[in-house]
């Protein structure tokens, strides 16, 4: 009965949009093309009206028919959505400042929390309230940012709501959650034919009045469906996060990039995941389809964890899910530096970053081994049943927080050929932060907290984990160096004259070039004598070229300091001529003049 009542949202949504498009309002609510927006032509903004109308009517009929009670939680969600719909409508019609939008979003979140929808998995009321408010406002803005391409936000909202509906029927059974979820599904289905029209432009957009409502309603479902269940498992905790992982990933990507570039996060742009996929060579339809496929895969895994309810399976699932997300995030982050696909097909986007994949898998084993070793050392065996239970609950959380801490600290950004103090500091910070977060989470979510599980286990785990991760990264450096040396046997040996910026830059290029071996540097700077730069020795000064050539036996000499005194350069050239070694000059120039337009000056 609940599903049939929710079905009414589809025709209501479609009729409301169609009606608005036939009135003069379509000429007043219009999104116009802007340089930083993915908008090709002026387009009416009527989708949000239809989506909210269908959603609200479905809930109203459900309450009137007795399918669901008029509970405070349901009315709170509806009230919060209504407030954000009005705020979004005003923003679409005129413009609201980011501060006012944020104030209204927190007000809507406050309505939901005050009505009884809270984070019950956290025992501390104040902390639970803060988490709920941040989650609601964060997801509202995530969908607001996600509404950047025809059909994208509505498609992902439909997929997410479907998974919440399945959860409401199978795991966390709730007629209220089912009605809200299906109301979103059918409201979006009524809108999509007007917005997702392959080969044609959209007839209407949803605007902020639609995107904010969708994000807020889905975030409310996350609270009501699983986080409202006290004593939850890790699988239950991950349910809403994985179902909404694509919007979260897109928002995180955009936020980090804009902050690094010094741009406001609230500013529009063409730097979203969907835009990157299109620039890589996919069509807009294929970009939306790919992100939808990713959302379906993540949603399916989240439901599987809950249905199976097995901590060991969840542990492996966390690894597989994180590996998949790391591969996709790496692809999106590097996409601007890769050549576009010649065919523009979907399969071209699934390139594997093998070195990052190995690092992620190795870290999984090391983090697990460190915690297991700390447990056995402290408890001198397998411990009591309660202690083993806390161990199994904690390990997936620990692995997840480790990964989430390691990513922003750059531990997966590249191969560790030259691991240094900065990298070791990142390991220390990542381990400490993740350890503190894990202890706080477990102590707040488990009945009895850590009464039988000593905190000394976490201290020992942190020490072991730092040691193992640092050794793995330094070991990786050694292995890569040995493989590179073995691969370059028989390659061309180059001696670089000049250890300044140009010389070091040349060394980096040659290091990445197959069959090239740099045997060292030559420089007159006395402070560099007997030092190593980028792993290569500074063999001496220009006046010592005959000795250096005899010892290093280079196949060629490249001079990167052609502006040096003529007498010093002649020392190099003369020594090379006497030894029969080719000598060349490398000049690097930076042209700051603007390029001349094609045809400029033509008569």
Coordinates of C-alpha atoms in Angstrom, one line a residue:
X1 CA 0.0 0.0 0.0
X2 CA 2.8 2.4 0.8
X3 CA 4.4 1.8 -2.6
X4 CA 1.1 2.5 -4.4
X5 CA 0.6 5.7 -2.4
X6 CA 4.1 6.9 -3.2
X7 CA 3.5 6.2 -6.9
X8 CA 1.3 9.3 -7.0
X9 CA 4.4 11.4 -6.8
X10 CA 5.2 10.6 -10.4
X11 CA 2.2 12.1 -12.1
X12 CA 2.0 15.0 -9.6
X13 CA 5.7 15.9 -10.4
X14 CA 5.2 15.6 -14.1
X15 CA 2.0 17.6 -14.2
X16 CA 3.4 20.3 -11.9
X17 CA 6.4 20.8 -14.1
X18 CA 4.3 20.8 -17.3
X19 CA 1.9 23.4 -15.8
X20 CA 4.7 25.7 -14.8
X21 CA 6.3 25.5 -18.2
X22 CA 3.0 26.7 -19.7
X23 CA 2.8 29.8 -17.5
X24 CA 4.6 33.1 -17.5
X25 CA 6.7 31.8 -14.6
X26 CA 8.9 29.9 -17.1
X27 CA 10.2 33.2 -18.4
X28 CA 11.0 34.6 -14.9
X29 CA 12.7 31.5 -13.5
X30 CA 15.5 31.0 -16.0
X31 CA 19.1 29.7 -15.8
X32 CA 21.2 31.7 -18.2
X33 CA 24.6 30.6 -19.7
X34 CA 27.7 31.7 -17.7
X35 CA 31.3 31.2 -18.3
X36 CA 31.8 29.0 -15.3
X37 CA 28.6 26.9 -15.6
X38 CA 27.6 23.9 -17.7
X39 CA 24.7 25.8 -19.3
X40 CA 24.4 26.1 -23.1
X41 CA 21.2 28.1 -23.4
X42 CA 18.7 29.9 -21.2
X43 CA 16.6 27.2 -19.6
X44 CA 13.5 27.4 -17.2
X45 CA 13.9 26.2 -13.6
X46 CA 10.7 24.3 -12.9
X47 CA 12.0 20.8 -11.9
X48 CA 12.3 21.6 -8.2
X49 CA 8.6 22.6 -8.0
X50 CA 7.6 19.3 -9.5
X51 CA 9.9 17.2 -7.4
X52 CA 8.8 18.8 -4.1
X53 CA 5.1 18.8 -5.1
X54 CA 5.2 15.0 -5.8
X55 CA 7.2 14.2 -2.7
X56 CA 4.9 16.4 -0.4
X57 CA 1.6 15.1 -1.9
X58 CA 2.7 11.5 -1.5
X59 CA 3.5 12.0 2.1
X60 CA 0.3 13.9 2.7
X61 CA -1.8 11.1 1.1
X62 CA 0.1 8.5 3.1
X63 CA -0.7 10.2 6.4
X64 CA -4.4 10.8 5.4
X65 CA -4.8 7.2 4.3
X66 CA -3.3 5.9 7.5
X67 CA -0.4 4.1 5.7
X68 CA 2.0 6.0 8.0
X69 CA 1.5 7.8 11.3
X70 CA 1.8 11.6 11.4
X71 CA 4.9 11.2 13.6
X72 CA 7.2 14.0 14.7
X73 CA 10.0 12.5 12.7
X74 CA 8.0 12.4 9.4
X75 CA 6.7 15.9 9.9
X76 CA 10.1 17.1 10.8
X77 CA 11.6 15.8 7.5
X78 CA 8.7 17.3 5.6
X79 CA 9.0 20.6 7.4
X80 CA 12.8 20.8 6.7
X81 CA 12.3 19.9 3.1
X82 CA 9.6 22.6 2.8
X83 CA 11.9 25.3 4.3
X84 CA 14.7 24.4 1.9
X85 CA 12.3 24.3 -1.1
X86 CA 11.2 27.8 -0.3
X87 CA 14.8 28.9 0.2
X88 CA 15.9 27.3 -3.0
X89 CA 12.9 28.9 -4.9
X90 CA 13.9 32.3 -3.7
X91 CA 17.6 31.6 -4.6
X92 CA 16.5 30.5 -8.1
X93 CA 14.2 33.6 -8.5
X94 CA 16.5 36.3 -7.1
X95 CA 19.6 35.2 -5.3
X96 CA 20.5 34.3 -1.7
X97 CA 24.0 34.8 -0.3
X98 CA 25.9 31.7 0.7
X99 CA 25.7 32.8 4.3
X100 CA 21.9 33.0 4.2
X101 CA 21.6 29.6 2.5
X102 CA 23.8 28.1 5.2
X103 CA 21.7 29.6 7.9
X104 CA 18.5 28.2 6.4
X105 CA 20.1 24.8 5.9
X106 CA 21.0 24.6 9.5
X107 CA 17.5 25.7 10.5
X108 CA 16.0 22.9 8.4
X109 CA 18.5 20.5 10.0
X110 CA 17.5 21.7 13.4
X111 CA 13.8 21.0 12.7
X112 CA 14.7 17.4 11.8
X113 CA 16.9 16.9 14.9
X114 CA 14.3 18.6 17.2
X115 CA 11.5 16.3 15.8
X116 CA 13.3 13.2 17.0
X117 CA 15.5 12.0 14.2
X118 CA 18.9 11.8 15.8
X119 CA 22.2 9.8 15.6
X120 CA 21.5 7.1 18.2
X121 CA 24.7 5.2 17.5
X122 CA 26.6 7.9 19.5
X123 CA 25.8 7.9 23.3
X124 CA 26.9 11.6 23.8
X125 CA 23.9 13.8 23.0
X126 CA 25.8 16.9 22.1
X127 CA 28.2 15.0 19.8
X128 CA 25.3 13.2 18.2
X129 CA 23.5 16.5 17.5
X130 CA 26.6 18.0 15.9
X131 CA 27.1 14.9 13.7
X132 CA 23.5 15.0 12.6
X133 CA 23.6 18.7 11.7
X134 CA 26.8 18.4 9.8
X135 CA 25.6 15.4 7.9
X136 CA 22.3 17.0 6.9
X137 CA 23.8 20.3 5.8
X138 CA 26.8 18.5 4.2
X139 CA 24.6 16.3 2.0
X140 CA 22.3 19.2 1.1
X141 CA 25.2 21.0 -0.3
X142 CA 26.7 17.9 -1.9
X143 CA 23.5 17.5 -4.1
X144 CA 23.4 21.2 -4.7
X145 CA 26.9 21.0 -6.2
X146 CA 26.1 17.7 -7.9
X147 CA 23.3 19.4 -10.0
X148 CA 25.8 20.4 -12.7
X149 CA 24.8 18.3 -15.7
X150 CA 21.5 17.2 -17.3
X151 CA 20.0 14.2 -15.4
X152 CA 22.9 13.7 -13.0
X153 CA 21.5 14.8 -9.6
X154 CA 18.1 13.3 -10.3
X155 CA 19.5 9.9 -11.5
X156 CA 21.8 9.6 -8.5
X157 CA 19.1 10.6 -6.1
X158 CA 16.8 8.0 -7.6
X159 CA 19.4 5.3 -7.2
X160 CA 20.2 6.3 -3.6
X161 CA 16.5 6.5 -2.7
X162 CA 15.9 3.0 -4.2
X163 CA 18.5 1.5 -2.0
X164 CA 17.1 3.2 1.1
X165 CA 13.7 1.8 0.0
X166 CA 15.1 -1.7 -0.2
X167 CA 16.7 -1.3 3.2
X168 CA 13.4 -0.1 4.6
X169 CA 11.8 -3.3 3.4
X170 CA 14.5 -5.8 4.3
X171 CA 16.9 -4.7 7.0
X172 CA 15.7 -1.6 8.9
X173 CA 12.0 -2.1 8.3
X174 CA 10.1 1.2 8.3
X175 CA 7.0 2.3 6.5
X176 CA 8.0 6.0 7.1
X177 CA 11.4 5.5 5.5
X178 CA 9.8 3.5 2.6
X179 CA 7.3 6.3 1.9
X180 CA 10.0 9.0 2.0
X181 CA 12.4 7.0 -0.2
X182 CA 9.7 6.1 -2.8
X183 CA 8.4 9.6 -2.8
X184 CA 11.9 10.8 -3.9
X185 CA 12.1 8.1 -6.5
X186 CA 8.8 8.8 -8.2
X187 CA 9.2 12.6 -7.8
X188 CA 12.6 12.3 -9.7
X189 CA 11.1 10.0 -12.3
X190 CA 8.4 12.6 -13.1
X191 CA 11.2 15.2 -13.6
X192 CA 13.8 13.2 -15.6
X193 CA 11.9 13.2 -18.9
X194 CA 12.0 17.0 -18.9
X195 CA 15.7 17.1 -18.0
X196 CA 17.6 14.1 -19.4
X197 CA 16.9 14.2 -23.1
X198 CA 19.9 12.7 -25.1
X199 CA 20.5 14.6 -28.3
X200 CA 18.4 17.6 -27.1
X201 CA 18.8 20.2 -24.5
X202 CA 17.0 20.0 -21.2
X203 CA 13.5 21.5 -21.2
X204 CA 13.9 22.5 -17.5
X205 CA 16.4 22.3 -14.6
X206 CA 15.6 21.4 -11.0
X207 CA 17.4 24.4 -9.6
X208 CA 18.3 24.9 -5.9
X209 CA 14.7 24.3 -4.9
X210 CA 15.1 20.7 -6.2
X211 CA 18.7 19.8 -5.5
X212 CA 18.6 21.0 -1.8
X213 CA 15.4 19.1 -1.2
X214 CA 16.8 15.9 -2.6
X215 CA 20.1 16.1 -0.7
X216 CA 18.3 17.0 2.6
X217 CA 15.7 14.2 2.2
X218 CA 18.3 11.6 1.4
X219 CA 20.4 12.7 4.4
X220 CA 17.4 12.4 6.6
X221 CA 16.8 8.9 5.3
X222 CA 20.4 8.1 6.3
X223 CA 19.7 9.2 9.9
X224 CA 16.3 7.5 10.1
X225 CA 17.2 4.2 8.4
X226 CA 20.5 3.2 10.1
X227 CA 22.1 5.8 12.3
X228 CA 19.0 5.9 14.5
X229 CA 19.6 2.3 15.5
X230 CA 21.5 2.1 18.8
X231 CA 24.3 -0.4 19.1
X232 CA 24.8 -0.5 15.3
X233 CA 27.4 -2.5 13.5
X234 CA 30.0 -1.1 11.2
X235 CA 27.9 -2.4 8.2
X236 CA 25.0 -0.3 9.4
X237 CA 27.2 2.7 9.8
X238 CA 28.5 2.4 6.3
X239 CA 25.1 2.0 4.7
X240 CA 24.2 5.7 4.1
X241 CA 27.9 6.6 3.4
X242 CA 28.2 4.1 0.6
X243 CA 24.8 4.8 -0.9
X244 CA 25.7 8.5 -1.1
X245 CA 29.4 7.9 -1.8
X246 CA 29.4 9.5 -5.4
X247 CA 28.0 12.9 -4.2
X248 CA 30.4 12.8 -1.2
X249 CA 33.3 12.0 -3.5
X250 CA 32.4 14.7 -6.0
X251 CA 32.0 17.3 -3.3
X252 CA 35.3 16.3 -1.7
X253 CA 37.1 16.5 -5.0
X254 CA 35.7 19.9 -5.9
X255 CA 36.3 21.3 -2.4
X256 CA 39.9 20.3 -2.2
X257 CA 40.7 21.5 -5.7
X258 CA 39.0 24.9 -5.2
X259 CA 40.7 25.4 -1.9
X260 CA 44.1 24.6 -3.4
X261 CA 43.5 27.0 -6.2
X262 CA 42.3 29.8 -3.8
X263 CA 38.8 29.9 -5.2
X264 CA 35.6 30.0 -3.1
X265 CA 34.0 26.6 -2.6
X266 CA 30.6 28.1 -3.3
X267 CA 31.7 29.5 -6.6
X268 CA 30.4 27.7 -9.7
X269 CA 32.8 25.8 -12.0
X270 CA 33.4 23.1 -14.5
X271 CA 35.6 21.0 -12.3
X272 CA 33.1 18.4 -11.2
X273 CA 33.5 14.7 -11.8
X274 CA 31.0 14.8 -14.6
X275 CA 32.8 17.7 -16.4
X276 CA 36.1 15.9 -16.1
X277 CA 34.6 12.7 -17.7
X278 CA 33.2 14.8 -20.6
X279 CA 36.5 16.5 -21.2
X280 CA 38.2 13.2 -21.2
X281 CA 36.1 12.1 -24.2
X282 CA 32.8 10.7 -22.9
X283 CA 29.5 12.1 -24.0
X284 CA 27.3 13.8 -21.3
X285 CA 25.0 10.8 -21.3
X286 CA 27.8 8.4 -20.9
X287 CA 29.3 10.5 -18.1
X288 CA 26.0 10.3 -16.2
X289 CA 25.7 6.6 -16.9
X290 CA 29.2 5.9 -15.6
X291 CA 28.5 7.8 -12.3
X292 CA 25.2 6.0 -12.0
X293 CA 26.9 2.6 -12.5
X294 CA 29.4 3.5 -9.7
X295 CA 26.5 4.5 -7.4
X296 CA 24.7 1.2 -8.1
X297 CA 27.8 -0.8 -7.3
X298 CA 28.5 1.0 -4.0
X299 CA 24.8 0.8 -3.0
X300 CA 24.7 -2.9 -3.7
X301 CA 27.8 -3.5 -1.5
X302 CA 26.4 -1.5 1.3
X303 CA 23.2 -3.5 1.4
X304 CA 25.2 -6.8 1.1
X305 CA 27.1 -5.9 4.2
X306 CA 23.9 -5.3 6.2
X307 CA 22.1 -8.4 4.9
X308 CA 25.1 -10.7 5.6
X309 CA 25.9 -9.0 8.9
X310 CA 29.3 -10.6 9.1
X311 CA 32.2 -8.5 10.5
X312 CA 34.8 -10.5 8.6
X313 CA 33.0 -10.0 5.3
X314 CA 32.6 -6.3 6.1
X315 CA 36.3 -6.1 6.8
X316 CA 37.1 -7.5 3.3
X317 CA 34.4 -5.4 1.8
X318 CA 35.9 -2.2 3.3
X319 CA 39.1 -3.0 1.5
X320 CA 37.5 -3.8 -1.9
X321 CA 35.3 -0.8 -1.7
X322 CA 38.1 1.6 -0.8
X323 CA 40.4 0.1 -3.5
X324 CA 37.6 0.8 -6.1
X325 CA 37.1 4.3 -4.8
X326 CA 40.8 5.0 -4.8
X327 CA 41.1 3.9 -8.4
X328 CA 38.2 6.0 -9.5
X329 CA 39.3 9.0 -7.5
X330 CA 42.8 8.7 -8.9
X331 CA 41.4 8.6 -12.4
X332 CA 39.3 11.7 -11.8
X333 CA 42.3 13.6 -10.2
X334 CA 44.7 12.7 -13.1
X335 CA 42.2 13.1 -15.9
X336 CA 43.3 16.6 -16.9
X337 CA 46.9 15.3 -17.5
X338 CA 45.9 12.3 -19.6
X339 CA 45.2 12.2 -23.4
X340 CA 41.5 12.0 -24.2
X341 CA 40.1 8.7 -25.3
X342 CA 40.0 8.3 -29.1
X343 CA 36.7 6.4 -28.9
X344 CA 35.2 8.2 -25.9
X345 CA 33.9 4.9 -24.6
X346 CA 33.1 3.9 -21.0
X347 CA 35.7 1.1 -20.8
X348 CA 38.5 3.7 -21.4
X349 CA 37.9 5.1 -17.9
X350 CA 38.7 2.0 -16.0
X351 CA 42.5 2.2 -16.2
X352 CA 44.2 0.8 -13.1
X353 CA 46.8 2.7 -11.1
X354 CA 48.8 -0.4 -10.2
X355 CA 51.3 1.2 -7.8
X356 CA 48.5 2.9 -5.8
X357 CA 46.6 -0.4 -5.8
X358 CA 49.5 -2.2 -4.4
X359 CA 50.1 0.5 -1.7
X360 CA 46.4 0.3 -0.7
X361 CA 46.4 -3.5 -0.4
X362 CA 49.7 -3.6 1.4
X363 CA 48.5 -1.0 3.9
X364 CA 45.4 -3.1 4.5
X365 CA 47.6 -6.0 5.5
X366 CA 49.9 -3.9 7.6
X367 CA 47.2 -2.1 9.5
X368 CA 45.4 -5.3 10.2
X369 CA 48.7 -7.0 11.3
X370 CA 49.6 -4.2 13.6
X371 CA 46.3 -4.2 15.4
X372 CA 46.2 -8.0 15.6
X373 CA 49.8 -8.1 17.0
X374 CA 49.0 -5.3 19.6
X375 CA 45.9 -7.3 20.7
X376 CA 47.8 -10.6 21.1
X377 CA 50.7 -8.9 22.9
X378 CA 48.5 -7.1 25.4
X379 CA 46.1 -9.9 26.1
X380 CA 48.6 -12.6 25.9
X381 CA 46.3 -14.7 23.7
X382 CA 42.9 -14.6 22.2
X383 CA 41.2 -12.8 25.1
X384 CA 37.7 -13.0 26.4
X385 CA 34.6 -13.2 24.1
X386 CA 33.8 -9.6 24.8
X387 CA 37.4 -8.5 24.0
X388 CA 37.2 -10.5 20.7
X389 CA 33.9 -8.8 19.9
X390 CA 35.4 -5.3 20.4
X391 CA 38.4 -6.3 18.3
X392 CA 36.2 -7.4 15.4
X393 CA 34.1 -4.3 15.7
X394 CA 37.1 -2.0 15.9
X395 CA 39.3 -3.4 13.1
X396 CA 37.0 -2.3 10.1
X397 CA 36.7 1.2 11.8
X398 CA 40.4 1.4 12.2
X399 CA 41.1 0.5 8.6
X400 CA 38.5 3.0 7.3
X401 CA 39.9 5.8 9.4
X402 CA 43.5 5.0 8.5
X403 CA 42.6 5.3 4.8
X404 CA 40.6 8.5 5.3
X405 CA 43.5 10.0 7.1
X406 CA 46.2 8.8 4.7
X407 CA 44.5 10.2 1.6
X408 CA 44.6 13.9 2.4
X409 CA 48.1 13.6 3.9
X410 CA 49.3 12.4 0.4
X411 CA 50.4 8.9 1.2
X412 CA 48.9 7.6 -2.0
X413 CA 49.8 10.5 -4.3
X414 CA 52.8 9.0 -5.9
X415 CA 55.5 6.3 -5.8
X416 CA 57.8 6.8 -2.8
X417 CA 61.1 7.0 -4.7
X418 CA 62.5 9.7 -2.3
X419 CA 60.7 9.2 1.0
X420 CA 61.9 11.8 3.5
X421 CA 61.1 13.5 6.8
X422 CA 58.0 15.1 5.4
X423 CA 56.6 11.7 4.4
X424 CA 57.4 10.2 7.8
X425 CA 55.7 13.1 9.5
X426 CA 52.6 12.4 7.3
X427 CA 52.6 8.8 8.5
X428 CA 52.9 9.8 12.1
X429 CA 50.0 12.3 11.7
X430 CA 47.8 9.9 9.8
X431 CA 48.3 7.1 12.4
X432 CA 47.7 9.3 15.4
X433 CA 44.6 11.0 14.0
X434 CA 43.0 7.8 12.8
X435 CA 43.8 6.1 16.2
X436 CA 42.1 8.9 18.2
X437 CA 39.1 8.9 15.9
X438 CA 38.8 5.1 16.2
X439 CA 39.0 5.1 20.0
X440 CA 36.4 7.9 20.2
X441 CA 34.0 6.1 17.8
X442 CA 34.2 2.7 19.5
X443 CA 33.9 4.1 23.0
X444 CA 30.8 6.1 22.0
X445 CA 29.0 3.5 19.9
X446 CA 29.6 0.2 21.9
X447 CA 27.6 -0.7 25.0
X448 CA 30.0 -0.5 27.9
X449 CA 32.5 1.4 25.8
X450 CA 36.0 0.0 26.2
X451 CA 35.6 -1.3 29.8
X452 CA 37.1 -4.7 29.0
X453 CA 39.3 -3.5 26.2
X454 CA 42.4 -1.7 27.3
X455 CA 43.4 1.6 25.6
X456 CA 47.0 0.4 25.8
X457 CA 46.2 -1.8 22.8
X458 CA 45.6 1.3 20.7
X459 CA 48.9 2.9 21.9
X460 CA 50.8 -0.2 21.0
X461 CA 49.0 -0.5 17.7
X462 CA 49.9 3.1 16.8
X463 CA 53.6 2.4 17.4
X464 CA 53.6 -0.8 15.4
X465 CA 51.6 0.7 12.6
X466 CA 53.9 3.7 12.2
X467 CA 56.9 1.3 12.1
X468 CA 55.3 -1.0 9.5
X469 CA 54.0 1.7 7.2
X470 CA 57.3 3.6 7.3
X471 CA 59.3 0.4 6.6
X472 CA 56.9 -0.5 3.7
X473 CA 57.4 2.9 2.1
X474 CA 61.1 2.9 2.5
X475 CA 61.2 -0.6 1.3
X476 CA 59.2 0.4 -1.7
X477 CA 61.8 3.0 -2.5
X478 CA 64.6 0.5 -2.4
X479 CA 62.7 -2.0 -4.6
X480 CA 61.9 0.6 -7.2
X481 CA 65.5 1.8 -7.2
X482 CA 66.8 -1.7 -7.7
X483 CA 64.3 -2.5 -10.4
X484 CA 65.2 0.7 -12.2
X485 CA 68.9 0.0 -12.0
X486 CA 68.3 -3.5 -13.3
X487 CA 66.1 -2.2 -16.1
X488 CA 68.7 0.4 -17.1
X489 CA 71.7 -2.0 -17.4
X490 CA 73.3 -1.2 -20.7
X491 CA 71.7 2.2 -21.0
X492 CA 73.3 5.5 -21.9
X493 CA 75.4 7.0 -19.1
X494 CA 75.1 10.8 -18.7
X495 CA 77.2 13.2 -16.6
X496 CA 75.5 16.5 -15.8
X497 CA 77.6 19.6 -15.5
X498 CA 75.7 22.0 -13.2
X499 CA 73.8 21.0 -10.1
X500 CA 71.5 24.0 -10.0
X501 CA 67.8 24.1 -10.9
X502 CA 68.3 23.3 -14.6
X503 CA 70.6 20.4 -13.8
X504 CA 68.3 18.9 -11.2
X505 CA 65.3 19.3 -13.6
X506 CA 67.3 17.6 -16.4
X507 CA 68.1 14.7 -14.0
X508 CA 64.4 14.2 -13.1
X509 CA 63.6 14.0 -16.8
X510 CA 66.3 11.5 -17.6
X511 CA 65.4 9.5 -14.5
X512 CA 61.9 8.9 -16.0
X513 CA 63.4 8.1 -19.5
X514 CA 64.0 4.5 -20.4
X515 CA 67.6 3.4 -20.9
X516 CA 69.0 6.6 -19.4
X517 CA 71.5 6.5 -16.5
X518 CA 72.8 9.6 -14.8
X519 CA 76.2 8.9 -13.2
X520 CA 76.5 12.2 -11.3
X521 CA 76.8 15.9 -11.2
X522 CA 79.8 18.3 -11.6
X523 CA 79.6 21.7 -9.9
X524 CA 82.0 24.4 -8.6
X525 CA 79.9 25.1 -5.5
X526 CA 82.1 24.0 -2.6
X527 CA 79.0 23.4 -0.4
X528 CA 77.9 20.6 -2.7
X529 CA 81.2 18.7 -2.7
X530 CA 80.8 15.1 -1.8
X531 CA 77.0 15.5 -1.4
X532 CA 74.3 13.6 -3.1
X533 CA 71.5 15.3 -5.0
X534 CA 68.4 13.3 -5.9
X535 CA 70.3 10.2 -5.1
X536 CA 73.3 11.0 -7.4
X537 CA 76.8 12.2 -6.2
X538 CA 78.4 15.5 -6.9
X539 CA 81.7 14.1 -8.2
X540 CA 83.8 17.3 -8.1
X541 CA 84.4 20.7 -9.8
X542 CA 84.8 21.6 -13.4
X543 CA 88.5 21.8 -13.0
X544 CA 88.5 18.1 -12.1
X545 CA 86.8 16.9 -15.3
X546 CA 89.7 14.6 -16.5
X547 CA 89.6 12.7 -13.3
X548 CA 85.8 12.6 -13.2
X549 CA 85.5 11.4 -16.8
X550 CA 88.0 8.6 -16.1
X551 CA 86.1 7.5 -13.0
X552 CA 82.5 7.9 -14.1
X553 CA 83.0 6.7 -17.7
X554 CA 80.0 8.6 -19.2
X555 CA 78.8 8.1 -22.7
X556 CA 78.0 11.8 -22.9
X557 CA 78.3 15.1 -20.9
X558 CA 75.4 17.6 -20.8
X559 CA 76.2 21.1 -19.6
X560 CA 73.4 23.0 -18.0
X561 CA 75.4 26.2 -17.1
X562 CA 76.2 27.7 -20.5
X563 CA 76.4 31.2 -19.0
X564 CA 79.3 30.2 -16.8
X565 CA 82.7 32.0 -17.4
X566 CA 84.1 31.0 -20.8
X567 CA 87.3 29.7 -19.1
X568 CA 85.3 27.2 -17.0
X569 CA 83.3 26.0 -19.9
X570 CA 86.4 25.5 -22.0
X571 CA 87.7 23.2 -19.2
X572 CA 84.7 20.9 -19.7
X573 CA 84.8 21.0 -23.5
X574 CA 88.5 20.4 -23.6
X575 CA 88.4 17.5 -21.2
X576 CA 85.6 15.9 -23.1
X577 CA 87.4 16.3 -26.4
X578 CA 90.6 14.7 -25.0
X579 CA 88.6 11.8 -23.5
X580 CA 86.5 11.3 -26.7
X581 CA 83.2 11.9 -24.9
X582 CA 80.4 13.9 -26.7
X583 CA 79.6 17.1 -24.9
X584 CA 76.3 19.1 -25.4
X585 CA 74.7 22.1 -23.9
X586 CA 71.1 22.3 -22.5
X587 CA 69.4 25.6 -22.5
X588 CA 66.0 26.2 -20.9
X589 CA 64.1 29.3 -21.9
X590 CA 60.8 30.6 -20.5
X591 CA 58.8 32.7 -23.0
X592 CA 56.5 35.1 -21.1
X593 CA 55.2 36.9 -24.2
X594 CA 51.6 36.1 -25.1
X595 CA 51.2 33.9 -28.2
X596 CA 50.4 35.7 -31.5
X597 CA 46.9 34.9 -32.7
X598 CA 46.7 32.9 -35.9
X599 CA 46.6 35.2 -38.9
X600 CA 47.7 38.2 -36.9
X601 CA 49.2 40.8 -39.1
X602 CA 47.8 39.3 -42.3
X603 CA 46.8 41.7 -45.0

